[in-house]
Amino acid sequence: PNGGTGAGGSGGGGGAGGSIDVQVNTLNVGSTGVISANGGTGGDGEDGQQNGVGFGMYDGGDGGG
């Protein structure tokens, strides 16, 4: 099983941003206003492979959101 001192694999990417559905007659967004749809959190990376004798365990990086 994975869990050694070598490099781990990359995590999967995050999910797509959600939809924004707005039905209005007038929509005003001020200079500091924000409308956003953030993607999901990326998956965890694969644990490191054992690479000779070593101490500690290294995890792969997480995917971007």
CSV table of N, CA and C in Angstrom, one decimal:
chain,number,residue,atom,x,y,z
A,1,PRO,N,0.8,-1.2,0.0
A,1,PRO,CA,0.0,0.0,0.0
A,1,PRO,C,0.9,1.3,0.0
A,2,ASN,N,0.3,2.3,-0.5
A,2,ASN,CA,1.0,3.6,-0.4
A,2,ASN,C,1.1,4.1,1.0
A,3,GLY,N,2.1,4.9,1.2
A,3,GLY,CA,2.4,5.5,2.6
A,3,GLY,C,3.8,5.6,2.8
A,4,GLY,N,4.6,5.8,1.8
A,4,GLY,CA,6.1,5.9,2.0
A,4,GLY,C,6.6,7.3,1.9
A,5,THR,N,7.9,7.4,1.6
A,5,THR,CA,8.6,8.7,1.6
A,5,THR,C,8.7,9.3,0.2
A,6,GLY,N,8.4,8.6,-0.8
A,6,GLY,CA,8.5,9.1,-2.2
A,6,GLY,C,7.3,10.1,-2.5
A,7,ALA,N,7.4,10.6,-3.6
A,7,ALA,CA,6.4,11.6,-4.0
A,7,ALA,C,5.0,10.9,-4.2
A,8,GLY,N,3.9,11.6,-3.9
A,8,GLY,CA,2.6,11.1,-4.1
A,8,GLY,C,2.0,11.7,-5.4
A,9,GLY,N,0.9,11.0,-5.9
A,9,GLY,CA,0.3,11.5,-7.1
A,9,GLY,C,-0.6,12.8,-6.8
A,10,SER,N,-0.9,13.4,-7.9
A,10,SER,CA,-1.7,14.6,-7.8
A,10,SER,C,-3.2,14.3,-7.5
A,11,GLY,N,-3.8,15.3,-6.8
A,11,GLY,CA,-5.3,15.2,-6.6
A,11,GLY,C,-6.1,15.5,-7.8
A,12,GLY,N,-7.3,15.1,-7.8
A,12,GLY,CA,-8.2,15.4,-8.9
A,12,GLY,C,-8.7,16.9,-8.8
A,13,GLY,N,-9.0,17.5,-9.9
A,13,GLY,CA,-9.4,18.9,-10.0
A,13,GLY,C,-10.8,19.1,-9.3
A,14,GLY,N,-11.1,20.3,-9.0
A,14,GLY,CA,-12.4,20.7,-8.3
A,14,GLY,C,-13.5,20.7,-9.3
A,15,GLY,N,-14.7,20.7,-8.8
A,15,GLY,CA,-15.9,20.7,-9.6
A,15,GLY,C,-16.1,22.1,-10.3
A,16,ALA,N,-17.0,22.1,-11.3
A,16,ALA,CA,-17.3,23.3,-12.0
A,16,ALA,C,-18.1,24.3,-11.1
A,17,GLY,N,-18.0,25.6,-11.3
A,17,GLY,CA,-18.8,26.5,-10.6
A,17,GLY,C,-20.3,26.3,-10.8
A,18,GLY,N,-21.0,26.7,-9.8
A,18,GLY,CA,-22.5,26.5,-9.9
A,18,GLY,C,-23.1,27.5,-10.8
A,19,SER,N,-24.3,27.3,-11.2
A,19,SER,CA,-25.1,28.2,-12.1
A,19,SER,C,-25.6,29.4,-11.2
A,20,ILE,N,-25.8,30.5,-11.9
A,20,ILE,CA,-26.5,31.7,-11.2
A,20,ILE,C,-27.7,32.0,-12.1
A,21,ASP,N,-28.8,32.0,-11.5
A,21,ASP,CA,-30.1,32.3,-12.3
A,21,ASP,C,-30.8,33.4,-11.6
A,22,VAL,N,-30.8,34.6,-12.2
A,22,VAL,CA,-31.4,35.8,-11.6
A,22,VAL,C,-32.5,36.3,-12.6
A,23,GLN,N,-33.7,36.5,-12.0
A,23,GLN,CA,-34.8,37.0,-12.8
A,23,GLN,C,-35.3,38.3,-12.1
A,24,VAL,N,-34.9,39.4,-12.6
A,24,VAL,CA,-35.3,40.7,-12.0
A,24,VAL,C,-35.6,41.7,-13.1
A,25,ASN,N,-36.2,42.8,-12.8
A,25,ASN,CA,-36.4,43.9,-13.7
A,25,ASN,C,-35.1,44.8,-13.8
A,26,THR,N,-34.5,45.0,-12.6
A,26,THR,CA,-33.3,45.8,-12.5
A,26,THR,C,-32.4,45.2,-11.5
A,27,LEU,N,-31.1,45.1,-11.9
A,27,LEU,CA,-30.1,44.5,-11.0
A,27,LEU,C,-28.9,45.5,-10.9
A,28,ASN,N,-28.6,46.0,-9.8
A,28,ASN,CA,-27.5,47.0,-9.6
A,28,ASN,C,-26.5,46.3,-8.7
A,29,VAL,N,-25.2,46.3,-9.2
A,29,VAL,CA,-24.1,45.8,-8.4
A,29,VAL,C,-23.1,47.0,-8.2
A,30,GLY,N,-22.9,47.3,-7.0
A,30,GLY,CA,-22.0,48.4,-6.7
A,30,GLY,C,-20.6,48.1,-7.0
A,31,SER,N,-19.7,49.1,-6.8
A,31,SER,CA,-18.3,49.0,-7.2
A,31,SER,C,-17.6,48.0,-6.3
A,32,THR,N,-18.2,47.7,-5.1
A,32,THR,CA,-17.5,46.6,-4.2
A,32,THR,C,-18.4,45.4,-4.2
A,33,GLY,N,-19.4,45.3,-5.0
A,33,GLY,CA,-20.3,44.1,-5.1
A,33,GLY,C,-19.6,42.9,-5.8
A,34,VAL,N,-20.0,41.7,-5.5
A,34,VAL,CA,-19.4,40.5,-6.0
A,34,VAL,C,-20.6,39.5,-6.4
A,35,ILE,N,-20.5,39.0,-7.6
A,35,ILE,CA,-21.4,37.8,-7.9
A,35,ILE,C,-20.4,36.7,-8.3
A,36,SER,N,-20.5,35.6,-7.7
A,36,SER,CA,-19.5,34.5,-7.9
A,36,SER,C,-20.2,33.1,-7.8
A,37,ALA,N,-19.5,32.1,-8.5
A,37,ALA,CA,-19.9,30.7,-8.4
A,37,ALA,C,-18.6,29.9,-8.3
A,38,ASN,N,-18.3,29.4,-7.1
A,38,ASN,CA,-17.1,28.8,-6.9
A,38,ASN,C,-17.2,27.3,-7.2
A,39,GLY,N,-16.1,26.7,-7.7
A,39,GLY,CA,-16.0,25.3,-7.9
A,39,GLY,C,-15.8,24.5,-6.7
A,40,GLY,N,-16.0,23.2,-6.8
A,40,GLY,CA,-15.9,22.3,-5.6
A,40,GLY,C,-14.4,22.1,-5.2
A,41,THR,N,-14.2,21.5,-4.1
A,41,THR,CA,-12.9,21.2,-3.6
A,41,THR,C,-12.2,20.1,-4.4
A,42,GLY,N,-11.0,20.2,-4.7
A,42,GLY,CA,-10.3,19.1,-5.4
A,42,GLY,C,-10.1,17.9,-4.5
A,43,GLY,N,-9.8,16.8,-5.1
A,43,GLY,CA,-9.6,15.5,-4.4
A,43,GLY,C,-8.2,15.5,-3.8
A,44,ASP,N,-8.1,14.6,-2.8
A,44,ASP,CA,-6.8,14.4,-2.1
A,44,ASP,C,-5.8,13.6,-3.0
A,45,GLY,N,-4.6,14.0,-2.9
A,45,GLY,CA,-3.6,13.3,-3.7
A,45,GLY,C,-3.2,11.9,-3.2
A,46,GLU,N,-2.6,11.1,-4.0
A,46,GLU,CA,-2.2,9.8,-3.6
A,46,GLU,C,-1.1,9.8,-2.6
A,47,ASP,N,-1.1,9.0,-1.6
A,47,ASP,CA,0.0,8.9,-0.7
A,47,ASP,C,1.3,8.5,-1.4
A,48,GLY,N,2.5,8.9,-0.8
A,48,GLY,CA,3.8,8.7,-1.4
A,48,GLY,C,4.1,7.2,-1.4
A,49,GLN,N,4.9,6.8,-2.4
A,49,GLN,CA,5.4,5.4,-2.6
A,49,GLN,C,6.7,5.3,-1.8
A,50,GLN,N,6.9,4.1,-1.2
A,50,GLN,CA,8.1,3.9,-0.4
A,50,GLN,C,9.3,3.9,-1.4
A,51,ASN,N,10.3,4.7,-1.0
A,51,ASN,CA,11.5,4.9,-1.8
A,51,ASN,C,12.7,4.7,-0.9
A,52,GLY,N,13.1,3.4,-0.7
A,52,GLY,CA,14.2,3.1,0.2
A,52,GLY,C,13.8,3.3,1.7
A,53,VAL,N,14.8,3.4,2.5
A,53,VAL,CA,14.5,3.6,4.0
A,53,VAL,C,14.3,5.1,4.2
A,54,GLY,N,13.3,5.4,5.0
A,54,GLY,CA,13.0,6.8,5.2
A,54,GLY,C,12.1,7.0,6.4
A,55,PHE,N,11.9,8.2,6.8
A,55,PHE,CA,11.1,8.5,8.0
A,55,PHE,C,10.0,9.4,7.5
A,56,GLY,N,8.8,9.2,8.1
A,56,GLY,CA,7.7,10.1,7.8
A,56,GLY,C,6.9,9.6,6.6
A,57,MET,N,5.8,10.2,6.4
A,57,MET,CA,4.9,9.8,5.2
A,57,MET,C,4.5,11.1,4.5
A,58,TYR,N,4.6,11.1,3.2
A,58,TYR,CA,4.3,12.3,2.4
A,58,TYR,C,3.0,12.0,1.6
A,59,ASP,N,2.1,13.0,1.6
A,59,ASP,CA,0.9,12.8,0.8
A,59,ASP,C,1.0,13.6,-0.5
A,60,GLY,N,0.3,13.2,-1.5
A,60,GLY,CA,0.2,14.0,-2.7
A,60,GLY,C,-0.5,15.3,-2.5
A,61,GLY,N,-0.3,16.3,-3.4
A,61,GLY,CA,-1.0,17.6,-3.2
A,61,GLY,C,-2.5,17.4,-3.5
A,62,ASP,N,-3.3,18.4,-3.0
A,62,ASP,CA,-4.7,18.4,-3.3
A,62,ASP,C,-5.0,19.1,-4.6
A,63,GLY,N,-6.1,18.7,-5.3
A,63,GLY,CA,-6.5,19.3,-6.5
A,63,GLY,C,-7.0,20.7,-6.3
A,64,GLY,N,-7.0,21.5,-7.3
A,64,GLY,CA,-7.5,22.9,-7.2
A,64,GLY,C,-9.0,23.0,-7.3
A,65,GLY,N,-9.6,24.0,-6.7
A,65,GLY,CA,-11.0,24.1,-6.7
A,65,GLY,C,-11.5,25.1,-7.8
